[in-house]
mmCIF file of C-alpha atoms and ligand atoms in Angstrom:
data_model
loop_
_atom_site.group_PDB
_atom_site.id
_atom_site.type_symbol
_atom_site.label_atom_id
_atom_site.label_comp_id
_atom_site.label_asym_id
_atom_site.label_seq_id
_atom_site.Cartn_x
_atom_site.Cartn_y
_atom_site.Cartn_z
ATOM 1 C CA MET A 265 -35.545 69.517 -49.378
ATOM 2 C CA SER A 266 -36.692 67.378 -52.287
ATOM 3 C CA PHE A 267 -33.492 65.276 -51.992
ATOM 4 C CA LEU A 268 -34.823 63.992 -48.625
ATOM 5 C CA ILE A 269 -38.188 62.842 -49.941
ATOM 6 C CA ALA A 270 -36.983 59.670 -51.683
ATOM 7 C CA PRO A 271 -34.965 58.236 -48.719
ATOM 8 C CA LEU A 272 -37.769 59.109 -46.286
ATOM 9 C CA THR A 273 -40.347 57.407 -48.493
ATOM 10 C CA ILE A 274 -38.177 54.276 -48.732
ATOM 11 C CA ALA A 275 -37.632 54.253 -44.950
ATOM 12 C CA CYS A 276 -41.368 54.603 -44.299
ATOM 13 C CA LEU A 277 -42.227 51.882 -46.797
ATOM 14 C CA SER A 278 -39.633 49.562 -45.223
ATOM 15 C CA ALA A 279 -41.042 50.158 -41.749
ATOM 16 C CA VAL A 280 -44.600 49.473 -42.947
ATOM 17 C CA LEU A 281 -43.446 46.340 -44.765
ATOM 18 C CA ALA A 282 -41.570 45.062 -41.704
ATOM 19 C CA ALA A 283 -44.624 45.653 -39.517
ATOM 20 C CA LEU A 284 -46.817 43.889 -42.066
ATOM 21 C CA ILE A 285 -44.497 40.885 -42.210
ATOM 22 C CA ALA A 286 -44.462 40.704 -38.407
ATOM 23 C CA VAL A 287 -48.279 40.768 -38.281
ATOM 24 C CA ILE A 288 -48.614 38.162 -41.056
ATOM 25 C CA ASP A 289 -45.981 36.020 -39.351
ATOM 26 C CA ARG A 290 -47.907 36.174 -36.097
ATOM 27 C CA ILE A 291 -51.178 35.323 -37.832
ATOM 28 C CA VAL A 292 -49.710 32.594 -40.029
ATOM 29 C CA ASN A 293 -47.746 31.016 -37.217
ATOM 30 C CA ASN A 294 -50.477 31.264 -34.642
ATOM 31 C CA TYR A 295 -51.738 27.715 -34.633
ATOM 32 C CA GLY A 296 -53.383 28.134 -31.249
ATOM 33 C CA GLU A 297 -53.842 25.170 -28.953
ATOM 34 C CA CYS A 298 -53.399 21.750 -30.505
ATOM 35 C CA GLN A 299 -54.069 18.323 -29.079
ATOM 36 C CA ILE A 300 -51.601 15.482 -29.436
ATOM 37 C CA ASP A 301 -53.232 12.099 -28.936
ATOM 38 C CA ILE A 302 -50.589 9.499 -28.108
ATOM 39 C CA ASN A 303 -51.241 5.780 -28.648
ATOM 40 C CA ASN A 304 -55.007 5.973 -29.089
ATOM 41 C CA GLY A 305 -55.783 8.092 -26.073
ATOM 42 C CA THR A 306 -53.196 6.605 -23.669
ATOM 43 C CA LYS A 307 -52.125 10.190 -23.180
ATOM 44 C CA VAL A 308 -53.584 13.382 -24.649
ATOM 45 C CA LEU A 309 -51.530 16.573 -24.497
ATOM 46 C CA THR A 310 -52.723 20.105 -25.082
ATOM 47 C CA VAL A 311 -49.883 22.206 -26.466
ATOM 48 C CA LYS A 312 -49.327 25.532 -28.153
ATOM 49 C CA GLY A 313 -48.851 24.807 -31.858
ATOM 50 C CA GLY A 314 -46.062 26.043 -34.073
ATOM 51 C CA GLU A 315 -43.158 24.131 -32.524
ATOM 52 C CA PRO A 316 -41.522 20.855 -33.575
ATOM 53 C CA LEU A 317 -43.310 17.758 -32.312
ATOM 54 C CA LEU A 318 -40.132 16.530 -30.583
ATOM 55 C CA SER A 319 -39.735 19.622 -28.399
ATOM 56 C CA LEU A 320 -43.463 19.870 -27.606
ATOM 57 C CA LEU A 321 -43.432 16.251 -26.430
ATOM 58 C CA SER A 322 -40.323 16.733 -24.297
ATOM 59 C CA SER A 323 -41.782 19.885 -22.721
ATOM 60 C CA GLU A 324 -44.629 17.617 -21.554
ATOM 61 C CA GLY A 325 -42.254 14.964 -20.181
ATOM 62 C CA ILE A 326 -42.427 12.562 -23.147
ATOM 63 C CA TYR A 327 -38.903 11.988 -24.419
ATOM 64 C CA LEU A 328 -38.204 10.445 -27.816
ATOM 65 C CA PRO A 329 -34.618 9.475 -28.648
ATOM 66 C CA SER A 330 -32.819 12.480 -30.111
ATOM 67 C CA ALA A 331 -29.127 11.753 -30.295
ATOM 68 C CA CYS A 332 -28.492 14.925 -32.334
ATOM 69 C CA GLY A 333 -30.664 17.085 -30.101
ATOM 70 C CA GLY A 334 -33.284 17.808 -32.764
ATOM 71 C CA LYS A 335 -30.929 18.944 -35.520
ATOM 72 C CA GLY A 336 -32.210 16.417 -38.040
ATOM 73 C CA SER A 337 -28.929 14.552 -38.326
ATOM 74 C CA CYS A 338 -29.384 11.304 -36.382
ATOM 75 C CA GLY A 339 -32.729 9.912 -37.511
ATOM 76 C CA ALA A 340 -33.433 8.652 -33.987
ATOM 77 C CA CYS A 341 -36.589 10.644 -33.214
ATOM 78 C CA LYS A 342 -38.998 8.577 -35.306
ATOM 79 C CA CYS A 343 -42.661 8.224 -34.448
ATOM 80 C CA GLN A 344 -45.791 7.333 -36.356
ATOM 81 C CA VAL A 345 -48.054 10.274 -37.192
ATOM 82 C CA GLU A 346 -51.460 8.884 -38.139
ATOM 83 C CA THR A 347 -52.923 12.280 -39.013
ATOM 84 C CA ASP A 348 -52.268 13.390 -42.574
ATOM 85 C CA ILE A 349 -49.806 16.265 -42.241
ATOM 86 C CA GLY A 350 -48.606 16.381 -45.816
ATOM 87 C CA PRO A 351 -45.681 14.817 -47.620
ATOM 88 C CA HIS A 352 -42.402 13.878 -45.956
ATOM 89 C CA LEU A 353 -39.793 16.637 -45.982
ATOM 90 C CA PRO A 354 -36.458 16.314 -47.782
ATOM 91 C CA THR A 355 -34.834 16.530 -44.333
ATOM 92 C CA GLU A 356 -36.704 13.382 -43.254
ATOM 93 C CA THR A 357 -36.466 11.040 -46.218
ATOM 94 C CA PRO A 358 -32.732 10.195 -45.953
ATOM 95 C CA TYR A 359 -33.446 8.581 -42.562
ATOM 96 C CA LEU A 360 -36.569 6.639 -43.525
ATOM 97 C CA THR A 361 -37.043 3.416 -45.447
ATOM 98 C CA LYS A 362 -39.771 3.061 -48.080
ATOM 99 C CA GLU A 363 -41.773 0.936 -45.620
ATOM 100 C CA GLU A 364 -41.443 3.575 -42.900
ATOM 101 C CA ILE A 365 -42.629 6.311 -45.257
ATOM 102 C CA LYS A 366 -45.602 4.127 -46.187
ATOM 103 C CA ASP A 367 -46.254 3.517 -42.467
ATOM 104 C CA LYS A 368 -46.395 7.295 -41.847
ATOM 105 C CA ILE A 369 -43.227 7.298 -39.749
ATOM 106 C CA ARG A 370 -41.883 10.831 -39.343
ATOM 107 C CA LEU A 371 -38.860 12.498 -37.782
ATOM 108 C CA SER A 372 -40.465 14.290 -34.865
ATOM 109 C CA CYS A 373 -37.817 17.023 -34.805
ATOM 110 C CA GLN A 374 -38.695 17.993 -38.383
ATOM 111 C CA VAL A 375 -42.483 17.952 -38.050
ATOM 112 C CA LYS A 376 -44.144 21.114 -36.749
ATOM 113 C CA VAL A 377 -47.394 20.766 -34.864
ATOM 114 C CA LYS A 378 -49.931 22.952 -36.666
ATOM 115 C CA SER A 379 -53.166 21.101 -35.866
ATOM 116 C CA ASP A 380 -54.473 18.233 -33.734
ATOM 117 C CA LEU A 381 -52.384 15.095 -34.206
ATOM 118 C CA SER A 382 -52.673 11.395 -33.475
ATOM 119 C CA ILE A 383 -49.310 9.747 -33.004
ATOM 120 C CA ASN A 384 -47.961 6.377 -31.898
ATOM 121 C CA ILE A 385 -44.773 5.819 -29.927
ATOM 122 C CA PRO A 386 -43.305 2.661 -28.337
ATOM 123 C CA GLU A 387 -44.878 2.095 -24.894
ATOM 124 C CA GLU A 388 -41.484 1.983 -23.158
ATOM 125 C CA LEU A 389 -40.874 5.634 -24.018
ATOM 126 C CA PHE A 390 -43.402 6.558 -21.329
ATOM 127 C CA ASN A 391 -40.715 5.388 -18.840
ATOM 128 C CA VAL A 392 -38.025 7.717 -20.161
ATOM 129 C CA LYS A 393 -37.135 10.453 -17.696
ATOM 130 C CA GLN A 394 -34.972 13.533 -17.523
ATOM 131 C CA PHE A 395 -32.541 13.323 -14.598
ATOM 132 C CA ASP A 396 -30.768 16.158 -12.851
ATOM 133 C CA ALA A 397 -27.602 14.150 -12.248
ATOM 134 C CA THR A 398 -24.423 15.005 -10.346
ATOM 135 C CA VAL A 399 -20.986 13.978 -11.577
ATOM 136 C CA VAL A 400 -19.396 11.927 -8.796
ATOM 137 C CA SER A 401 -16.249 10.771 -10.564
ATOM 138 C CA ILE A 402 -14.311 11.320 -13.773
ATOM 139 C CA LYS A 403 -11.475 8.926 -14.543
ATOM 140 C CA ASP A 404 -9.113 8.709 -17.525
ATOM 141 C CA VAL A 405 -9.228 5.092 -18.679
ATOM 142 C CA THR A 406 -7.051 5.921 -21.708
ATOM 143 C CA TYR A 407 -5.536 9.149 -23.024
ATOM 144 C CA ASP A 408 -8.786 9.892 -24.912
ATOM 145 C CA ILE A 409 -11.533 7.997 -23.053
ATOM 146 C CA LYS A 410 -13.034 9.126 -19.761
ATOM 147 C CA GLU A 411 -15.185 7.058 -17.459
ATOM 148 C CA VAL A 412 -17.813 9.408 -16.035
ATOM 149 C CA VAL A 413 -20.059 8.351 -13.156
ATOM 150 C CA PHE A 414 -23.276 10.219 -12.342
ATOM 151 C CA ASP A 415 -25.367 10.074 -9.196
ATOM 152 C CA LEU A 416 -29.120 10.401 -9.760
ATOM 153 C CA GLY A 417 -29.961 11.692 -6.282
ATOM 154 C CA ASP A 418 -33.463 10.672 -5.222
ATOM 155 C CA GLU A 419 -34.342 9.488 -8.722
ATOM 156 C CA THR A 420 -33.915 5.911 -9.906
ATOM 157 C CA ILE A 421 -33.355 4.469 -13.350
ATOM 158 C CA THR A 422 -34.561 1.106 -14.621
ATOM 159 C CA PHE A 423 -32.875 -0.191 -17.753
ATOM 160 C CA HIS A 424 -31.628 -3.341 -19.402
ATOM 161 C CA SER A 425 -27.941 -3.735 -20.155
ATOM 162 C CA GLY A 426 -27.078 -2.434 -23.621
ATOM 163 C CA MET A 427 -29.331 0.637 -23.455
ATOM 164 C CA TYR A 428 -28.117 4.207 -23.886
ATOM 165 C CA ILE A 429 -28.784 7.586 -22.337
ATOM 166 C CA GLN A 430 -28.501 11.136 -23.694
ATOM 167 C CA ILE A 431 -26.400 13.754 -21.940
ATOM 168 C CA VAL A 432 -27.596 17.353 -22.095
ATOM 169 C CA VAL A 433 -24.610 19.622 -22.644
ATOM 170 C CA PRO A 434 -25.199 23.251 -21.609
ATOM 171 C CA PRO A 435 -24.036 26.195 -23.765
ATOM 172 C CA TYR A 436 -20.300 26.846 -23.344
ATOM 173 C CA ASP A 437 -17.613 28.935 -25.060
ATOM 174 C CA LYS A 438 -19.008 29.702 -28.514
ATOM 175 C CA ILE A 439 -21.601 26.926 -28.405
ATOM 176 C CA LYS A 440 -25.073 28.431 -28.172
ATOM 177 C CA GLY A 441 -27.990 26.420 -26.860
ATOM 178 C CA THR A 442 -27.974 22.957 -25.364
ATOM 179 C CA THR A 443 -26.699 19.893 -27.197
ATOM 180 C CA GLN A 444 -27.734 16.289 -26.628
ATOM 181 C CA ARG A 445 -25.608 13.259 -27.404
ATOM 182 C CA ALA A 446 -26.225 9.570 -26.815
ATOM 183 C CA TYR A 447 -23.876 7.186 -24.964
ATOM 184 C CA SER A 448 -24.284 3.529 -24.054
ATOM 185 C CA MET A 449 -24.396 2.947 -20.329
ATOM 186 C CA SER A 450 -21.566 0.840 -18.906
ATOM 187 C CA SER A 451 -23.122 0.619 -15.446
ATOM 188 C CA ARG A 452 -24.931 -2.448 -14.173
ATOM 189 C CA PRO A 453 -28.737 -2.408 -14.278
ATOM 190 C CA LEU A 454 -28.732 -3.308 -10.570
ATOM 191 C CA ASP A 455 -27.377 0.163 -9.822
ATOM 192 C CA HIS A 456 -30.580 2.156 -9.944
ATOM 193 C CA ASN A 457 -29.030 5.352 -8.581
ATOM 194 C CA ARG A 458 -26.004 5.774 -10.759
ATOM 195 C CA VAL A 459 -25.089 5.866 -14.417
ATOM 196 C CA GLU A 460 -21.615 5.218 -15.791
ATOM 197 C CA LEU A 461 -20.567 6.292 -19.293
ATOM 198 C CA LEU A 462 -17.391 5.940 -21.351
ATOM 199 C CA ILE A 463 -16.827 9.064 -23.415
ATOM 200 C CA ARG A 464 -14.123 9.222 -26.046
ATOM 201 C CA LEU A 465 -12.837 12.634 -27.106
ATOM 202 C CA VAL A 466 -13.838 13.377 -30.688
ATOM 203 C CA PRO A 467 -11.747 16.298 -32.008
ATOM 204 C CA GLY A 468 -14.134 19.240 -32.463
ATOM 205 C CA GLY A 469 -17.036 17.292 -30.921
ATOM 206 C CA ILE A 470 -19.333 19.592 -28.930
ATOM 207 C CA ALA A 471 -20.329 17.089 -26.256
ATOM 208 C CA THR A 472 -17.039 15.218 -25.951
ATOM 209 C CA THR A 473 -15.006 18.452 -25.765
ATOM 210 C CA TYR A 474 -17.305 19.665 -23.015
ATOM 211 C CA VAL A 475 -16.921 16.434 -21.059
ATOM 212 C CA HIS A 476 -13.145 16.269 -21.526
ATOM 213 C CA GLU A 477 -12.304 19.924 -21.017
ATOM 214 C CA HIS A 478 -15.036 21.491 -18.901
ATOM 215 C CA LEU A 479 -16.942 18.911 -16.857
ATOM 216 C CA LYS A 480 -15.784 18.505 -13.252
ATOM 217 C CA GLU A 481 -16.702 16.291 -10.340
ATOM 218 C CA GLY A 482 -19.607 17.881 -8.466
ATOM 219 C CA ASP A 483 -21.089 19.451 -11.618
ATOM 220 C CA LYS A 484 -24.739 18.970 -12.484
ATOM 221 C CA MET A 485 -25.705 17.534 -15.856
ATOM 222 C CA GLY A 486 -29.030 16.608 -17.431
ATOM 223 C CA LEU A 487 -29.464 12.996 -18.551
ATOM 224 C CA VAL A 488 -32.406 11.773 -20.632
ATOM 225 C CA GLY A 489 -33.154 8.090 -20.982
ATOM 226 C CA PRO A 490 -32.988 5.150 -21.032
ATOM 227 C CA PHE A 491 -33.333 4.369 -24.742
ATOM 228 C CA GLY A 492 -32.455 1.596 -27.164
ATOM 229 C CA ASP A 493 -33.113 -2.011 -27.999
ATOM 230 C CA PHE A 494 -29.558 -3.380 -28.104
ATOM 231 C CA ARG A 495 -29.786 -6.229 -25.639
ATOM 232 C CA ARG A 496 -28.768 -9.786 -24.893
ATOM 233 C CA SER A 497 -31.225 -12.281 -26.359
ATOM 234 C CA SER A 498 -32.762 -14.917 -24.133
ATOM 235 C CA THR A 499 -31.519 -17.852 -26.234
ATOM 236 C CA ASP A 500 -28.765 -20.345 -25.350
ATOM 237 C CA SER A 501 -26.622 -19.435 -28.381
ATOM 238 C CA ILE A 502 -22.955 -18.630 -27.920
ATOM 239 C CA MET A 503 -22.510 -14.853 -27.808
ATOM 240 C CA LEU A 504 -19.757 -13.376 -29.970
ATOM 241 C CA CYS A 505 -19.232 -9.793 -28.801
ATOM 242 C CA VAL A 506 -16.954 -7.438 -30.700
ATOM 243 C CA ALA A 507 -16.001 -3.886 -29.751
ATOM 244 C CA GLY A 508 -13.243 -1.325 -29.786
ATOM 245 C CA GLY A 509 -12.648 1.878 -27.789
ATOM 246 C CA SER A 510 -15.688 3.226 -25.967
ATOM 247 C CA GLY A 511 -17.697 0.399 -27.587
ATOM 248 C CA MET A 512 -16.661 -1.406 -24.397
ATOM 249 C CA ALA A 513 -19.552 0.302 -22.559
ATOM 250 C CA PRO A 514 -22.584 -1.900 -23.372
ATOM 251 C CA PHE A 515 -20.555 -5.102 -22.999
ATOM 252 C CA LYS A 516 -19.276 -4.138 -19.562
ATOM 253 C CA SER A 517 -22.913 -3.638 -18.569
ATOM 254 C CA ILE A 518 -24.094 -6.870 -20.245
ATOM 255 C CA LEU A 519 -21.332 -8.956 -18.618
ATOM 256 C CA HIS A 520 -21.941 -7.587 -15.132
ATOM 257 C CA ASP A 521 -25.660 -8.088 -15.633
ATOM 258 C CA MET A 522 -25.129 -11.746 -16.599
ATOM 259 C CA ILE A 523 -23.029 -12.287 -13.472
ATOM 260 C CA ASP A 524 -25.527 -10.438 -11.263
ATOM 261 C CA SER A 525 -28.379 -12.481 -12.773
ATOM 262 C CA ASN A 526 -26.426 -15.746 -12.470
ATOM 263 C CA ILE A 527 -26.688 -16.497 -16.199
ATOM 264 C CA THR A 528 -23.984 -19.101 -16.665
ATOM 265 C CA HIS A 529 -25.428 -21.463 -19.264
ATOM 266 C CA ARG A 530 -24.110 -19.792 -22.420
ATOM 267 C CA ASP A 531 -20.582 -19.022 -23.529
ATOM 268 C CA VAL A 532 -19.600 -15.428 -24.206
ATOM 269 C CA TRP A 533 -16.585 -14.590 -26.351
ATOM 270 C CA TYR A 534 -15.566 -10.966 -26.123
ATOM 271 C CA PHE A 535 -13.194 -9.682 -28.819
ATOM 272 C CA PHE A 536 -11.857 -6.242 -27.946
ATOM 273 C CA GLY A 537 -9.696 -4.489 -30.530
ATOM 274 C CA ALA A 538 -7.293 -1.598 -30.039
ATOM 275 C CA ARG A 539 -4.452 -0.095 -31.995
ATOM 276 C CA SER A 540 -1.741 -0.302 -29.332
ATOM 277 C CA LEU A 541 -1.542 -0.867 -25.590
ATOM 278 C CA ARG A 542 -2.288 2.769 -24.798
ATOM 279 C CA ASP A 543 -5.767 2.253 -26.315
ATOM 280 C CA MET A 544 -6.503 -0.769 -24.119
ATOM 281 C CA PHE A 545 -8.356 -0.472 -20.832
ATOM 282 C CA TYR A 546 -10.266 -2.518 -18.231
ATOM 283 C CA MET A 547 -7.893 -5.415 -19.024
ATOM 284 C CA ASP A 548 -7.477 -6.439 -15.370
ATOM 285 C CA GLU A 549 -11.226 -6.335 -14.799
ATOM 286 C CA MET A 550 -11.967 -8.411 -17.916
ATOM 287 C CA TYR A 551 -9.256 -10.993 -17.160
ATOM 288 C CA ALA A 552 -10.482 -11.291 -13.563
ATOM 289 C CA MET A 553 -14.031 -11.786 -14.821
ATOM 290 C CA ALA A 554 -12.841 -14.492 -17.228
ATOM 291 C CA LYS A 555 -10.917 -16.241 -14.429
ATOM 292 C CA GLU A 556 -13.954 -16.370 -12.169
ATOM 293 C CA ASN A 557 -16.491 -17.269 -14.856
ATOM 294 C CA PRO A 558 -15.595 -20.241 -17.071
ATOM 295 C CA TRP A 559 -18.295 -19.300 -19.604
ATOM 296 C CA PHE A 560 -16.599 -15.952 -20.342
ATOM 297 C CA HIS A 561 -13.635 -15.716 -22.737
ATOM 298 C CA PHE A 562 -11.828 -12.413 -23.201
ATOM 299 C CA VAL A 563 -9.767 -11.928 -26.379
ATOM 300 C CA PRO A 564 -8.027 -8.541 -26.574
ATOM 301 C CA ALA A 565 -6.102 -7.833 -29.781
ATOM 302 C CA LEU A 566 -3.764 -5.088 -30.961
ATOM 303 C CA SER A 567 -3.637 -4.096 -34.620
ATOM 304 C CA GLU A 568 -0.436 -2.029 -34.299
ATOM 305 C CA PRO A 569 1.421 -3.174 -31.171
ATOM 306 C CA GLN A 570 4.409 -0.984 -30.320
ATOM 307 C CA PRO A 571 7.790 -2.490 -29.302
ATOM 308 C CA GLU A 572 7.445 -1.000 -25.816
ATOM 309 C CA ASP A 573 4.041 -2.697 -25.430
ATOM 310 C CA ASN A 574 5.731 -6.113 -25.053
ATOM 311 C CA TRP A 575 2.447 -7.526 -26.297
ATOM 312 C CA THR A 576 2.179 -11.292 -26.370
ATOM 313 C CA GLY A 577 -1.553 -11.494 -27.078
ATOM 314 C CA GLU A 578 -3.486 -11.613 -30.350
ATOM 315 C CA THR A 579 -2.473 -9.229 -33.124
ATOM 316 C CA GLY A 580 -4.158 -8.016 -36.302
ATOM 317 C CA LEU A 581 -7.481 -6.467 -37.153
ATOM 318 C CA ILE A 582 -10.199 -7.556 -34.754
ATOM 319 C CA THR A 583 -12.203 -8.926 -37.695
ATOM 320 C CA ASP A 584 -9.307 -11.235 -38.646
ATOM 321 C CA VAL A 585 -8.922 -12.355 -35.035
ATOM 322 C CA LEU A 586 -12.665 -13.024 -34.868
ATOM 323 C CA ASP A 587 -12.524 -15.054 -38.080
ATOM 324 C CA ARG A 588 -9.557 -17.113 -36.802
ATOM 325 C CA PHE A 589 -11.273 -17.889 -33.507
ATOM 326 C CA ILE A 590 -14.577 -18.881 -35.114
ATOM 327 C CA LYS A 591 -12.784 -21.238 -37.504
ATOM 328 C CA ASN A 592 -10.071 -22.662 -35.226
ATOM 329 C CA THR A 593 -11.245 -22.388 -31.623
ATOM 330 C CA ILE A 594 -15.011 -22.001 -31.285
ATOM 331 C CA GLY A 595 -16.116 -23.919 -34.374
ATOM 332 C CA ALA A 596 -18.166 -22.461 -37.229
ATOM 333 C CA ASP A 597 -20.731 -25.255 -36.814
ATOM 334 C CA LYS A 598 -21.787 -23.938 -33.380
ATOM 335 C CA ASP A 599 -25.001 -22.018 -32.728
ATOM 336 C CA MET A 600 -23.796 -18.413 -32.405
ATOM 337 C CA GLU A 601 -25.136 -14.861 -32.206
ATOM 338 C CA GLY A 602 -23.216 -11.663 -32.938
ATOM 339 C CA TYR A 603 -23.178 -8.541 -30.761
ATOM 340 C CA LEU A 604 -21.309 -5.563 -32.162
ATOM 341 C CA CYS A 605 -20.588 -2.078 -30.899
ATOM 342 C CA GLY A 606 -18.487 0.318 -32.915
ATOM 343 C CA SER A 607 -18.260 2.423 -36.052
ATOM 344 C CA PRO A 608 -20.430 1.581 -39.081
ATOM 345 C CA GLY A 609 -17.267 0.409 -40.892
ATOM 346 C CA MET A 610 -16.307 -1.980 -38.106
ATOM 347 C CA ILE A 611 -19.858 -3.300 -37.878
ATOM 348 C CA ASN A 612 -19.962 -3.887 -41.606
ATOM 349 C CA ALA A 613 -16.674 -5.790 -41.562
ATOM 350 C CA CYS A 614 -17.775 -7.935 -38.584
ATOM 351 C CA ASN A 615 -21.111 -8.623 -40.269
ATOM 352 C CA ASN A 616 -19.222 -9.983 -43.282
ATOM 353 C CA VAL A 617 -17.044 -12.248 -41.132
ATOM 354 C CA MET A 618 -19.992 -13.538 -39.135
ATOM 355 C CA THR A 619 -22.318 -14.172 -42.073
ATOM 356 C CA GLY A 620 -19.347 -15.688 -43.935
ATOM 357 C CA ASN A 621 -19.111 -18.180 -41.069
ATOM 358 C CA GLY A 622 -22.779 -19.075 -41.274
ATOM 359 C CA ILE A 623 -24.317 -16.748 -38.658
ATOM 360 C CA PRO A 624 -27.634 -15.481 -40.053
ATOM 361 C CA LEU A 625 -27.916 -11.702 -40.351
ATOM 362 C CA GLU A 626 -30.993 -11.691 -38.104
ATOM 363 C CA LYS A 627 -28.856 -13.144 -35.301
ATOM 364 C CA ILE A 628 -26.377 -10.276 -35.444
ATOM 365 C CA TYR A 629 -27.275 -7.347 -33.188
ATOM 366 C CA TYR A 630 -25.424 -4.082 -33.200
ATOM 367 C CA ASP A 631 -25.068 -0.687 -31.623
ATOM 368 C CA SER A 632 -23.593 1.636 -34.211
ATOM 369 C CA PHE A 633 -21.881 4.948 -33.495
ATOM 370 C CA ALA A 634 -19.864 7.255 -35.713
HETATM 371 S S1 FES B 2193 -33.415 14.269 -33.160
HETATM 372 FE FE1 FES B 2193 -31.886 13.679 -34.533
HETATM 373 S S2 FES B 2193 -32.961 13.568 -36.407
HETATM 374 FE FE2 FES B 2193 -34.477 14.195 -35.030
#
């Protein structure tokens, strides 16, 4: 029998240890009720501590931007935490500037609420809502971009053109838990009951694969928004807009908004780049808009036109086309502003062309996506 004593002792010790760890865990992680004071008492929430600030806020109907869904990989969920909660975490610092760290800006998805907190968020975030939307149409605008239109039912959305919204993707296939991703709205702000998005398929992308391969008309989908400060300025400067692919979305919204609001006093040049004709879309709509509105100039360009495209328009990289037009057609001496929507690389290259032609960096606005 003695050969059984050692394994039994080890098993008993393990069980006791596991129970002890569970008890300690419960004690250590039991932060009880905590109060979150938002914007100096504008709103005070009572929550159960121990969870990330981002999710506790959203469970109370306060939605901060969270393009990565709280995974600590987008840096969008910033807020100011006035209470001293210890040093910034290594998962936060890559997304914060020195000034932000000094200003006590934190990534709310990385900060756990363990005591009463005082935080500050932009006022407009009080208007962000979660919508239970219904997909009313899905259209292929290219082989890899879908135009998806959502109906908001009895709810309404108020936004300015250029803003974005987050879609809430449910678990599917091997994807556990929900995933949130941000997309610029292409719909017009006048449409308070519907939201239109342009979603390009990213190979292996959780949200885009769901939209392209699973989402159907009639399906329900959560939307959270609106967010963002990419918007048309109120100056008279000429607007130079540059986009490619699904970067079309905010400009479609901005252009329709200008027409709806009868803003005709400033010229808008829209440079839209694509590889070949199969990557181009909304051409008829843009040309028709340009025909009806003398202030709007549409310049599509192909970087790799195919023989079967029979393309007679501009060719080359969109940055080169932009540079040519500023120098030869618009005039580098004009008062201009830049509006960019695309990958960080494209935005960088456009920034160089624009600043090289005398446009100050602070007059270049952009909406960057990977
Ligand atoms: S939600 Fe993306 S970093 Fe916090």
